[in-house]
Amino acid sequence: RSVYIARKRSKQEGWFFRIEAQAGDARDVVVIGAGTSRMNAQKPPVVPEGQKVRLTLLDGQGRQWGASFTDEQNRLRFTLLVQADSSVEQVTLTFPDIGYLPKGWSAYLIDPETGQRRYLRTTPRYTVTLQTNRGLQGKILQLLVERGGDGLLRIVNVKAEATRGQGVVIQFGLTRPAQTQVEVLTLTGRRVAILENAQERPAGPQRLLWQRNGQNGQVVPNGIYLLRITAVDEEGRQAQATTTVRLR
């Protein structure tokens, strides 16, 4: 009931989203959000018998919550505790309501042990691997939600130009280091060639040459082709850009 009241209030005054943990048929859920006042729903300190997966929010005193709403305006940090029975080795986290996060806000899941950060708008699920021990085992994760956030990944200044005797010169820029995939498609969406896949590129201007070869190695016929560039940074954020080029 407390979670329901908090969710209803957050829709009126702020935002919220759920985080779900699942392993097989076992699942658990917590809710976080921001509004004009603080509201929390505490979970029972004792794990119900037979519950194989447990997801809680920890505060600074080690208390466990099922929902946490804050009146902070620009930067929120939550601590997640993922627990499972010893028979469970992996737990999958999903974020079904991430769309409730307003435009201009970013959310990241952080593993304190490795420092890995995942951008939740483009991370539909995250798998947590637990150590095999007796009893209920756990993994701590941090959840950072902030307004704005610098250095968002974008693909800019995309240009493709056919040159006599040199093929097609493709130019674009990256605002962050990323892995890139560059594809050539027909206007109906049929793939003609993959020019690069999972290519590590730094931030800044980029240049690529296409020799007009298709996937079979043969020179493609004249016509209009679509170039699609996809970039994914180390935090899982994804950007995509397209342009066309006419071959004569």
CSV table of N, CA, C and O in Angstrom, one decimal, residues 182-195 210-228 245 247:
chain,number,residue,atom,x,y,z
A,182,VAL,N,29.4,0.8,-39.4
A,182,VAL,CA,29.0,1.6,-40.6
A,182,VAL,C,28.5,0.6,-41.6
A,182,VAL,O,29.2,-0.3,-42.0
A,183,GLU,N,27.3,0.9,-42.1
A,183,GLU,CA,26.6,0.0,-43.0
A,183,GLU,C,26.2,0.8,-44.3
A,183,GLU,O,25.9,1.9,-44.2
A,184,VAL,N,26.1,0.0,-45.4
A,184,VAL,CA,25.6,0.6,-46.6
A,184,VAL,C,24.3,-0.2,-46.9
A,184,VAL,O,24.3,-1.4,-46.9
A,185,LEU,N,23.2,0.5,-47.1
A,185,LEU,CA,21.9,-0.1,-47.4
A,185,LEU,C,21.3,0.5,-48.7
A,185,LEU,O,21.6,1.6,-49.1
A,186,THR,N,20.4,-0.3,-49.3
A,186,THR,CA,19.6,0.3,-50.4
A,186,THR,C,18.5,1.1,-49.7
A,186,THR,O,18.3,1.1,-48.5
A,187,LEU,N,17.8,1.9,-50.5
A,187,LEU,CA,16.7,2.7,-50.0
A,187,LEU,C,15.6,1.9,-49.4
A,187,LEU,O,14.7,2.5,-48.7
A,188,THR,N,15.5,0.7,-49.8
A,188,THR,CA,14.4,-0.2,-49.3
A,188,THR,C,14.9,-0.9,-48.0
A,188,THR,O,14.1,-1.7,-47.4
A,189,GLY,N,16.1,-0.7,-47.6
A,189,GLY,CA,16.6,-1.3,-46.3
A,189,GLY,C,17.4,-2.5,-46.5
A,189,GLY,O,17.9,-3.1,-45.4
A,190,ARG,N,17.7,-3.0,-47.7
A,190,ARG,CA,18.5,-4.2,-47.9
A,190,ARG,C,20.0,-3.8,-47.6
A,190,ARG,O,20.5,-2.9,-48.2
A,191,ARG,N,20.7,-4.7,-46.8
A,191,ARG,CA,22.1,-4.4,-46.5
A,191,ARG,C,22.9,-4.7,-47.7
A,191,ARG,O,22.9,-5.8,-48.3
A,192,VAL,N,23.8,-3.8,-48.1
A,192,VAL,CA,24.7,-4.0,-49.2
A,192,VAL,C,26.1,-4.3,-48.8
A,192,VAL,O,26.8,-5.2,-49.3
A,193,ALA,N,26.5,-3.7,-47.7
A,193,ALA,CA,27.9,-3.9,-47.2
A,193,ALA,C,28.0,-3.4,-45.7
A,193,ALA,O,27.3,-2.5,-45.3
A,194,ILE,N,28.8,-4.1,-45.0
A,194,ILE,CA,29.2,-3.6,-43.6
A,194,ILE,C,30.7,-3.1,-43.7
A,194,ILE,O,31.6,-3.9,-44.0
A,195,LEU,N,30.9,-1.8,-43.6
A,195,LEU,CA,32.2,-1.3,-43.8
A,195,LEU,C,33.1,-1.4,-42.5
A,195,LEU,O,34.3,-1.6,-42.6
A,210,TRP,N,34.9,4.0,-48.6
A,210,TRP,CA,34.2,2.9,-49.2
A,210,TRP,C,34.6,2.8,-50.6
A,210,TRP,O,34.4,3.7,-51.4
A,211,GLN,N,35.1,1.6,-51.0
A,211,GLN,CA,35.5,1.4,-52.4
A,211,GLN,C,34.4,0.9,-53.3
A,211,GLN,O,34.7,0.4,-54.4
A,212,ARG,N,33.2,1.1,-52.9
A,212,ARG,CA,32.0,0.7,-53.7
A,212,ARG,C,31.8,-0.8,-53.8
A,212,ARG,O,31.1,-1.3,-54.6
A,213,ASN,N,32.5,-1.6,-52.9
A,213,ASN,CA,32.3,-3.0,-52.9
A,213,ASN,C,31.2,-3.5,-52.1
A,213,ASN,O,31.0,-2.9,-51.0
A,214,GLY,N,30.4,-4.5,-52.6
A,214,GLY,CA,29.3,-5.0,-51.8
A,214,GLY,C,29.8,-6.2,-50.9
A,214,GLY,O,31.0,-6.4,-50.8
A,215,GLN,N,28.9,-6.9,-50.3
A,215,GLN,CA,29.3,-8.0,-49.4
A,215,GLN,C,29.9,-9.1,-50.1
A,215,GLN,O,30.7,-9.9,-49.6
A,216,ASN,N,29.6,-9.2,-51.4
A,216,ASN,CA,30.2,-10.3,-52.3
A,216,ASN,C,31.5,-9.9,-52.9
A,216,ASN,O,32.1,-10.6,-53.6
A,217,GLY,N,32.0,-8.7,-52.6
A,217,GLY,CA,33.2,-8.2,-53.1
A,217,GLY,C,33.1,-7.5,-54.4
A,217,GLY,O,34.1,-6.9,-54.9
A,218,GLN,N,31.9,-7.6,-55.1
A,218,GLN,CA,31.7,-7.0,-56.4
A,218,GLN,C,31.4,-5.5,-56.2
A,218,GLN,O,30.8,-5.1,-55.2
A,219,VAL,N,31.7,-4.7,-57.3
A,219,VAL,CA,31.4,-3.3,-57.3
A,219,VAL,C,29.9,-3.1,-57.4
A,219,VAL,O,29.3,-3.8,-58.3
A,220,VAL,N,29.3,-2.3,-56.6
A,220,VAL,CA,27.8,-2.2,-56.6
A,220,VAL,C,27.4,-1.3,-57.8
A,220,VAL,O,28.2,-0.4,-58.2
A,221,PRO,N,26.2,-1.5,-58.3
A,221,PRO,CA,25.8,-0.6,-59.4
A,221,PRO,C,25.5,0.8,-59.0
A,221,PRO,O,25.4,1.1,-57.8
A,222,ASN,N,25.4,1.7,-60.0
A,222,ASN,CA,25.1,3.1,-59.8
A,222,ASN,C,23.7,3.2,-59.1
A,222,ASN,O,22.8,2.3,-59.3
A,223,GLY,N,23.5,4.2,-58.4
A,223,GLY,CA,22.2,4.5,-57.7
A,223,GLY,C,22.4,5.3,-56.5
A,223,GLY,O,23.5,5.7,-56.2
A,224,ILE,N,21.3,5.4,-55.7
A,224,ILE,CA,21.3,6.1,-54.4
A,224,ILE,C,21.4,5.1,-53.3
A,224,ILE,O,20.6,4.1,-53.3
A,225,TYR,N,22.3,5.3,-52.4
A,225,TYR,CA,22.5,4.3,-51.3
A,225,TYR,C,22.4,5.1,-49.9
A,225,TYR,O,22.7,6.3,-49.9
A,226,LEU,N,22.0,4.3,-48.9
A,226,LEU,CA,21.9,4.9,-47.6
A,226,LEU,C,23.0,4.4,-46.7
A,226,LEU,O,23.4,3.2,-46.7
A,227,LEU,N,23.7,5.4,-46.1
A,227,LEU,CA,24.8,5.0,-45.1
A,227,LEU,C,24.3,5.2,-43.7
A,227,LEU,O,23.8,6.3,-43.4
A,228,ARG,N,24.4,4.1,-42.9
A,228,ARG,CA,23.9,4.2,-41.5
A,228,ARG,C,25.1,4.0,-40.6
A,228,ARG,O,25.8,3.0,-40.7
A,245,VAL,N,24.1,8.8,-50.4
A,245,VAL,CA,25.2,9.1,-51.4
A,245,VAL,C,24.7,8.6,-52.8
A,245,VAL,O,24.1,7.5,-52.8
A,247,LEU,N,25.7,7.3,-56.4
A,247,LEU,CA,26.8,6.7,-57.2
A,247,LEU,C,26.5,6.8,-58.7
A,247,LEU,O,25.4,6.4,-59.1
